[in-house]
Short mmCIF file of C-alpha atoms and ligand atoms in Angstrom, two decimals:
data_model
loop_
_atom_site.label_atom_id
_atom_site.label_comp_id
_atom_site.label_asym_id
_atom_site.label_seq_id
_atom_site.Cartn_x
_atom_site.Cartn_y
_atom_site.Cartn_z
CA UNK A 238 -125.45 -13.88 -83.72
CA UNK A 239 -126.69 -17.58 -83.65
CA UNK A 240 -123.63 -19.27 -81.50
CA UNK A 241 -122.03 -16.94 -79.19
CA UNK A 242 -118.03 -17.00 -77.36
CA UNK A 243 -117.52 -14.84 -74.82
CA UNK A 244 -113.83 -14.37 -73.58
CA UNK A 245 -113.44 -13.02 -70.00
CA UNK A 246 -116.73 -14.34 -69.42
CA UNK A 247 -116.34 -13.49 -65.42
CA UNK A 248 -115.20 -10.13 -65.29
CA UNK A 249 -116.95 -7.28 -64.60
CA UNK A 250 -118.85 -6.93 -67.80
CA UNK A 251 -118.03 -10.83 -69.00
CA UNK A 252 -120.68 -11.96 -65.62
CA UNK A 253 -123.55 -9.51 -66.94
CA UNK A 254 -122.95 -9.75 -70.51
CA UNK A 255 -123.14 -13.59 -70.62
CA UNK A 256 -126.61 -13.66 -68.37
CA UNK A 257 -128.07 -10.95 -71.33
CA UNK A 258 -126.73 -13.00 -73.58
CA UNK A 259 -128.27 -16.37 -72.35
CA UNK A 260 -131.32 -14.41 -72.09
CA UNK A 261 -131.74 -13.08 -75.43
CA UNK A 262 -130.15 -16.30 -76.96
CA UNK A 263 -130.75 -18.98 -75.33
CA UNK A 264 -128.47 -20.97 -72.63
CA UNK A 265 -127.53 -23.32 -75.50
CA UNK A 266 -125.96 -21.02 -77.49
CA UNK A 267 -123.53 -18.81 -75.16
CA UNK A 268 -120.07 -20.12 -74.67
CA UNK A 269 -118.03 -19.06 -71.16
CA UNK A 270 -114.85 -18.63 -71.71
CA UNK A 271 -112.41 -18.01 -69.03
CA UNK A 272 -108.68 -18.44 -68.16
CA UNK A 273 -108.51 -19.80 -64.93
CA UNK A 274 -111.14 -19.00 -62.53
CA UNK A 275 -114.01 -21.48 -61.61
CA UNK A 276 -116.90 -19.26 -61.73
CA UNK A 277 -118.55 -21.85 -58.89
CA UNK A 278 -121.91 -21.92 -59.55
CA UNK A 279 -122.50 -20.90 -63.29
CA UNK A 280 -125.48 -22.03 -65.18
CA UNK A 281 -124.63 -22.73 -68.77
CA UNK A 282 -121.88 -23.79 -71.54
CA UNK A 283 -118.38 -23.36 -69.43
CA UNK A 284 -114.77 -24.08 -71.72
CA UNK A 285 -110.84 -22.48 -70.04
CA UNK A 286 -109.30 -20.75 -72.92
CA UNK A 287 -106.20 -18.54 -73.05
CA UNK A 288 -106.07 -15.51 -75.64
CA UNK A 289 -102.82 -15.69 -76.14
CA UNK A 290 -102.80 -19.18 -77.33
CA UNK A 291 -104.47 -18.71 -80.88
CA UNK A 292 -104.79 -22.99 -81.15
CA UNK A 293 -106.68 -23.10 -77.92
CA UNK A 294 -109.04 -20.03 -79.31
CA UNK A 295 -109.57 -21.49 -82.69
CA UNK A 296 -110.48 -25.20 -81.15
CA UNK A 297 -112.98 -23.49 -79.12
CA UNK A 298 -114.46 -21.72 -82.13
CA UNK A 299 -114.58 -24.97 -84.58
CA UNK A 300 -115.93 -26.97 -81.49
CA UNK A 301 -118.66 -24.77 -80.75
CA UNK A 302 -119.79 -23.78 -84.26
CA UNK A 303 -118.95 -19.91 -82.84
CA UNK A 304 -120.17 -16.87 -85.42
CA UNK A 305 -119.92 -14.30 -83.12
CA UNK A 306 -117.11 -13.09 -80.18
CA UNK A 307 -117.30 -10.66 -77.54
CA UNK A 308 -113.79 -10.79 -77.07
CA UNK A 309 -113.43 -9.08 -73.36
CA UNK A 310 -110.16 -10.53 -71.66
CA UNK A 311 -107.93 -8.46 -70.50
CA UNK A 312 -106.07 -6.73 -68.13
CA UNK A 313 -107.52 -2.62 -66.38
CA UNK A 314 -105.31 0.27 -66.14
CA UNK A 315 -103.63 0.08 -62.47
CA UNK A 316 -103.44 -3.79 -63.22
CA UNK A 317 -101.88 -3.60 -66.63
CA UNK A 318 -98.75 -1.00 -65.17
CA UNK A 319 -97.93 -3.41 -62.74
CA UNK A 320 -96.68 -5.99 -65.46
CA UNK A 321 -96.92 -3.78 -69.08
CA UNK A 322 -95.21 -6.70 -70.90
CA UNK A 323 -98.24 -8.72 -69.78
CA UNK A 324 -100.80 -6.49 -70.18
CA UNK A 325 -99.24 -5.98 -74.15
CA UNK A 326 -99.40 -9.69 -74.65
CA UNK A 327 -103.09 -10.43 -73.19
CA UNK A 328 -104.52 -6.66 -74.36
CA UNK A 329 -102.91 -6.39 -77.82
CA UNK A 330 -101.79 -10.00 -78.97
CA UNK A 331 -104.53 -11.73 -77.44
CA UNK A 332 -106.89 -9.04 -79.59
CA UNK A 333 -104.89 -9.78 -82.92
CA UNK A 334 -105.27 -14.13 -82.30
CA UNK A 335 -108.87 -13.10 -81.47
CA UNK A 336 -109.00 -11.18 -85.20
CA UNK A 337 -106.91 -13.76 -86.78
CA UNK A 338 -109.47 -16.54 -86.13
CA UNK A 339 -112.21 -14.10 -87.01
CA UNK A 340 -110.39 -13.44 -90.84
CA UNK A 341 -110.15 -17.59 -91.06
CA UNK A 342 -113.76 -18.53 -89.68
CA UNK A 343 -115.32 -15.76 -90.75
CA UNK A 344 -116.97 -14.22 -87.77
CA UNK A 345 -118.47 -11.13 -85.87
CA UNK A 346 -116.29 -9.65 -83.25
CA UNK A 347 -116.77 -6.83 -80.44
CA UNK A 348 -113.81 -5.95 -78.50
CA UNK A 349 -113.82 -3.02 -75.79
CA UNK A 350 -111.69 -0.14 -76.00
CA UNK A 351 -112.09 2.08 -73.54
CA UNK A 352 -111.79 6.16 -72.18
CA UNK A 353 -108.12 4.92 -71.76
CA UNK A 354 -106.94 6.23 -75.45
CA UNK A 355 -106.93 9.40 -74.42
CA UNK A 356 -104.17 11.58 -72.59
CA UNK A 357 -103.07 14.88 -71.44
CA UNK A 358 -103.29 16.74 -75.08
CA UNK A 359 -107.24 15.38 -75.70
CA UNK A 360 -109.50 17.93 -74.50
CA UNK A 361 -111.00 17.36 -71.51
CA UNK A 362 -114.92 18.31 -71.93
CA UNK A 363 -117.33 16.30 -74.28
CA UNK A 364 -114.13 14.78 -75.95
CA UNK A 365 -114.99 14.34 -79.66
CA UNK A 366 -114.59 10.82 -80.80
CA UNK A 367 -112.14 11.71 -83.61
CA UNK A 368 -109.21 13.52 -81.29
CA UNK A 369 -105.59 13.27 -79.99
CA UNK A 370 -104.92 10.48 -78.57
CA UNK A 371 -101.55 10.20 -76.45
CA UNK A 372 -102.04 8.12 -73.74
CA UNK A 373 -99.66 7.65 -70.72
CA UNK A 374 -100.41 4.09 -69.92
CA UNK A 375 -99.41 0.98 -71.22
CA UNK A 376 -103.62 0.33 -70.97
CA UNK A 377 -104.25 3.46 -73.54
CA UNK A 378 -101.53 2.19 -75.49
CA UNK A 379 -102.58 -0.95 -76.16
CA UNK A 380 -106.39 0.24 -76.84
CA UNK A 381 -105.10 3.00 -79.36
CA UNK A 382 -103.42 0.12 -81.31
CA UNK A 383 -105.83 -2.27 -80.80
CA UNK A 384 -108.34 0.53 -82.36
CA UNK A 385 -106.20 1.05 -85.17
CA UNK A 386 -106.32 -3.10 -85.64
CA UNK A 387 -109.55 -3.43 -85.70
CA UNK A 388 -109.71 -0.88 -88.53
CA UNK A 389 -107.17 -2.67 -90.58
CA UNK A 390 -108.74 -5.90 -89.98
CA UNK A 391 -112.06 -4.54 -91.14
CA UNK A 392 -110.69 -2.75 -94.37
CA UNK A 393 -108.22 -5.09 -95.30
CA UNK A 394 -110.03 -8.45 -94.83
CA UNK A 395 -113.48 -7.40 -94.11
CA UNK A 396 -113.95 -8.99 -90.61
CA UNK A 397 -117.36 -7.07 -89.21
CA UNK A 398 -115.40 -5.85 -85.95
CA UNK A 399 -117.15 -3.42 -83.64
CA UNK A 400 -116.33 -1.41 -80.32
CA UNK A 401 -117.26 0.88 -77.85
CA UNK A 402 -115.04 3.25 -75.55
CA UNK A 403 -116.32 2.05 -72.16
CA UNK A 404 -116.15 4.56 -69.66
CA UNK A 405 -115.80 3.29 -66.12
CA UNK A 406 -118.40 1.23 -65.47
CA UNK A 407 -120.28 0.45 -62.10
CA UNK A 408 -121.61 -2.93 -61.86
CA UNK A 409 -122.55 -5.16 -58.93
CA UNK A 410 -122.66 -8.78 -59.68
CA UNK A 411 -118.48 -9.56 -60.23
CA UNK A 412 -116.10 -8.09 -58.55
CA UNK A 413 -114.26 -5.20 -59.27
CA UNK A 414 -110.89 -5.64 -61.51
CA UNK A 415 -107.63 -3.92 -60.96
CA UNK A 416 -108.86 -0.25 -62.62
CA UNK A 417 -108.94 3.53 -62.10
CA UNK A 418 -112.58 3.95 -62.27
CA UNK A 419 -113.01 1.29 -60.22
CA UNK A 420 -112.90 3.14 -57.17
CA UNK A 421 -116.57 4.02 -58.03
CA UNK A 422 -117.15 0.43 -57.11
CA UNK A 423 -115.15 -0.36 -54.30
CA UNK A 424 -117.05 2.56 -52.46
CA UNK A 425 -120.37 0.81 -52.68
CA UNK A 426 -118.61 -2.64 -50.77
CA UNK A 427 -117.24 -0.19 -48.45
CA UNK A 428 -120.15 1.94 -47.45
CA UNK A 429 -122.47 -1.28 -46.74
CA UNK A 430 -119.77 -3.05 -44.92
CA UNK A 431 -117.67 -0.95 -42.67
CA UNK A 432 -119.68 2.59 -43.21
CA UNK A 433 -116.11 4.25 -44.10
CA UNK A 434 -113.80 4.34 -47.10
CA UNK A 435 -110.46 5.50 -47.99
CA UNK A 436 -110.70 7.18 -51.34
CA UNK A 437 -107.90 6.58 -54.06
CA UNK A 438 -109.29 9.70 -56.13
CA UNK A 439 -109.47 13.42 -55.30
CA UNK A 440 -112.61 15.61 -54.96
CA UNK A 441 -113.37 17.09 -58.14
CA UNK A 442 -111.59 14.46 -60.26
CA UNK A 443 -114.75 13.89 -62.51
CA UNK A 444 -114.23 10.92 -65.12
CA UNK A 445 -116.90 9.57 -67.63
CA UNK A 446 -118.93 6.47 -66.03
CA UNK A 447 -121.68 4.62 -66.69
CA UNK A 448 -124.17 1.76 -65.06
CA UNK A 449 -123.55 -1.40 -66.42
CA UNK A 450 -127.21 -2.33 -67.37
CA UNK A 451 -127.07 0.65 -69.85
CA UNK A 452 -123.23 -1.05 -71.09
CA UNK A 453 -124.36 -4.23 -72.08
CA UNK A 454 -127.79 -3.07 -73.77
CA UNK A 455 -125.78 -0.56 -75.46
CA UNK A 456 -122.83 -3.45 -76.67
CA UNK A 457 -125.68 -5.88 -77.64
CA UNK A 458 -127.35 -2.55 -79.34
CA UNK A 459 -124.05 -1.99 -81.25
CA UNK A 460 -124.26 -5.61 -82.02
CA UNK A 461 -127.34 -6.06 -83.77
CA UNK A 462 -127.12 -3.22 -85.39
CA UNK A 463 -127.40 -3.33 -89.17
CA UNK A 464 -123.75 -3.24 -90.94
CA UNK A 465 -124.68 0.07 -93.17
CA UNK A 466 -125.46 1.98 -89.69
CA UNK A 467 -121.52 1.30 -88.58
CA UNK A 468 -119.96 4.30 -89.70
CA UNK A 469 -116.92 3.96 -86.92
CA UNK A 470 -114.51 0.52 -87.20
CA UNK A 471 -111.77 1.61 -84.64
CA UNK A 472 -114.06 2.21 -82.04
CA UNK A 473 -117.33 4.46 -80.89
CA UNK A 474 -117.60 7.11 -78.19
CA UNK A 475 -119.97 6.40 -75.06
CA UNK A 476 -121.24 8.36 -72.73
CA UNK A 477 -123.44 7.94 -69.34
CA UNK A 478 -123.02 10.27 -66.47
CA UNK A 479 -120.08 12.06 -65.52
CA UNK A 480 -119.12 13.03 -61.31
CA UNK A 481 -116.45 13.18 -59.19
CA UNK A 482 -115.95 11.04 -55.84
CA UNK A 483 -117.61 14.10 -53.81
CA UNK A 484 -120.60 13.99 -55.49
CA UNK A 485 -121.18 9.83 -55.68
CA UNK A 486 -120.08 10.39 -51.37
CA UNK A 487 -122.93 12.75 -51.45
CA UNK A 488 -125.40 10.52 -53.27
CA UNK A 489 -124.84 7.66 -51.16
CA UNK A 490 -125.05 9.46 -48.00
CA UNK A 491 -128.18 10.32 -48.67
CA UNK A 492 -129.00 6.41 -48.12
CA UNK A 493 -126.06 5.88 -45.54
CA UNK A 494 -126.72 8.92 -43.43
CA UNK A 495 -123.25 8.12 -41.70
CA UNK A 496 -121.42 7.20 -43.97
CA UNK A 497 -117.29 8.82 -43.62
CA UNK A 498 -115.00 9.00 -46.91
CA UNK A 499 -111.09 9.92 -46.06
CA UNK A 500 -109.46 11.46 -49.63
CA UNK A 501 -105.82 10.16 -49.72
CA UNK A 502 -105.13 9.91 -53.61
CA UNK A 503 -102.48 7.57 -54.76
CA UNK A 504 -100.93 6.44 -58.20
CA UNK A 505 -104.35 6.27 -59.81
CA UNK A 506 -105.08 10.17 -59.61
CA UNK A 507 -102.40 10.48 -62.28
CA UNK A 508 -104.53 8.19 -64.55
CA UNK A 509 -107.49 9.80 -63.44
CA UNK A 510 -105.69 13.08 -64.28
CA UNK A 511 -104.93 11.91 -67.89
CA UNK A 512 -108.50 11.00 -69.03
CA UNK A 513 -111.32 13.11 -70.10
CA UNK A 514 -114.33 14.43 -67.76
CA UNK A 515 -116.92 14.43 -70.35
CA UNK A 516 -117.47 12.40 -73.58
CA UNK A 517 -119.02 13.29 -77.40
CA UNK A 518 -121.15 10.18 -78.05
CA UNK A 519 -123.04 11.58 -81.24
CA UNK A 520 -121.62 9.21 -83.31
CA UNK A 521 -123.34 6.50 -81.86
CA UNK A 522 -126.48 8.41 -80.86
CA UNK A 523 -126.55 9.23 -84.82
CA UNK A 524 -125.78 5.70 -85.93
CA UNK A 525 -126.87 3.06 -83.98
CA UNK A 526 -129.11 5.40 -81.84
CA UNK A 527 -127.55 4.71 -78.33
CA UNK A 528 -129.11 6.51 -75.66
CA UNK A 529 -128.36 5.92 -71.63
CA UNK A 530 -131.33 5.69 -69.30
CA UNK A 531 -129.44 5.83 -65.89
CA UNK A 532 -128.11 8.89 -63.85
CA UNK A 533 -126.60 9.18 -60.80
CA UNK A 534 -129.15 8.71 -58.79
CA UNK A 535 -130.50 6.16 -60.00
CA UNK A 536 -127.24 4.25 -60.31
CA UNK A 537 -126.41 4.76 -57.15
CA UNK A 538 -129.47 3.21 -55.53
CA UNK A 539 -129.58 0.25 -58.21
CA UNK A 540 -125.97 -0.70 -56.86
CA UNK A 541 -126.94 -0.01 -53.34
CA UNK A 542 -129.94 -1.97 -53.49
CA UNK A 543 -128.47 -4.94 -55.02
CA UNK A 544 -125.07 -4.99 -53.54
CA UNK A 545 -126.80 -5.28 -50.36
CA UNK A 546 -128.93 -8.12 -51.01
CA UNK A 547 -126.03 -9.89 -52.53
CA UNK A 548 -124.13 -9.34 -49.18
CA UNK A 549 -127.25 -10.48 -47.16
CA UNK A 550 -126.70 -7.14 -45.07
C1 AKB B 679 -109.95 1.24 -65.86
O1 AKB B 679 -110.13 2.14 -65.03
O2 AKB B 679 -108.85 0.73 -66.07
C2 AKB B 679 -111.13 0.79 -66.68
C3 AKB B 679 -111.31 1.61 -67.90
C4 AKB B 679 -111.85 2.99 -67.81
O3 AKB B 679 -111.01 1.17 -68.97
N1 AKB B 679 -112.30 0.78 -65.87
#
């Protein structure tokens, strides 16, 4: 990984990634990539590029000198079934222009799946990586086939693709996108702000999550790692912690004594419903030897902590 693109370079795991990334690489040699959004004050190489436009993508690459993408655009769960035909042609067709240019310029890709493949008939505790997988949104459906993609583009052309199953993922520096998980998120805004929040999710719902810090060390991980160890080219199993809303509440009253949650679950509990509680990551333990350092706890005062002093409250 000498000269690095990163697509959604300002979403939740584009802001964090691309700061690791500058870190480990140097400024020079990390490319921003975003659709739209000026990212205000950013400190480093900045380009707009659309993933659906495979011109635009492959300018960018040739301009740059790119060898590597972490191809993140996209569109979350709750977002993606308000408008499936866009969330098909940013999720699935900008993935295959992102492979296409990889085939022709002969470069390193990650792409995030995520807990999303699964669905009602995957079992529900420590889900094993190879499984059913029948999702019920347009979001699953799109990862399963982008999976399966990945695969083909590996064995048939021999692009070096790699991916993780995120689980939800709890990060403070960007803003929260239009997900299920997200909720987990949202609830750290609202206890600092108003000391009350209006939970989307039932008690007991427990979905696999994870800190972000131990997301990006674990993509860059996956990245590095030699080709032999990749045993898995749709896309690896991750795990972190698992809860429920109850028990994050409970965690984060013990540093906002006060704080009041109101359960009123709405659409998302049905995509909550559908995904597993637990997650099989031995594949990745055994392969690339991924292990997570944070829990709950420690999660939960890491976001509190810095969520606050990026507030100023
Ligand atoms: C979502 O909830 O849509 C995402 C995901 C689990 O992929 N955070």
């Amino acid at each position: 990984m000498k000269k690095i693109l990163v697509t959604g370079a300002f979403g939740l795991v584009g802001t964090e990634l691309v700061l690791e990334l500058q870190k480990r690489y140097g400024k020079e040699n990390v490319v921003a990539a975003a659709h739209s959004k000026n990212p205000g004050e950013f400190d480093g190489i900045l380009e707009q590029a659309d993933v659906t436009n495979p011109e635009e993508v492959k300018a960018l690459v040739k301009k740059h000198g790119i060898d590597t993408i972490f191809h993140l655009a996209g569109i979350l769960s709750v977002g993606s079934e308000k408008n499936p035909a866009a969330a098909w042609e940013v999720n699935f067709n900008g993935l295959k222009n992102i492979l296409n240019v990889a085939k022709d310029e002969k470069l390193k890709v990650f792409w995030p799946s995520s807990i999303a493949v699964f669905g009602p008939t995957t079992p529900k505790e420590n889900t094993p990586l190879h499984t059913s997988l029948e999702p019920t949104t347009i979001y699953g459906v799109a990862k399963v086939a982008g999976e399966l993609l990945c695969q083909y583009y590996f064995n048939r052309y021999g692009v070096d693709v790699r991916s993780i199953r995120y689980p939800g993922l709890n990060g403070w520096r960007a803003d929260p996108g239009d997900g299920t998980t997200e909720y987990a998120i949202h609830i750290f805004y609202a206890a600092i702000k108003e000391g009350k929040y209006v939970c989307p999710l039932k008690p007991g719902t427990y979905l696999p999550m994870m800190y972000m810090d131990d997301a990006i060390n674990g993509t860059i991980q996956l990245m590095e790692a030699d080709p032999s160890k990749i045993t898995i080219r749709t896309s690896y199993n991750l795990s972190g912690i698992s809860f429920a809303p109850d028990e994050l509440v409970s965690e984060i009253q013990k540093l906002v004594p006060n704080f009041q949650v109101f359960y009123e679950p709405n659409h998302t509990q049905a995509i909550a419903d559908s995904w597993p509680k637990s997650i099989d990551d031995s594949d990745a333990r055994k392969d690339w030897g991924w292990e997570p350092k944070f829990g709950l706890e420690e999660m939960t005062k890491e976001m509190f902590d810095n969520l606050k002093k990026k507030l100023k409250m």
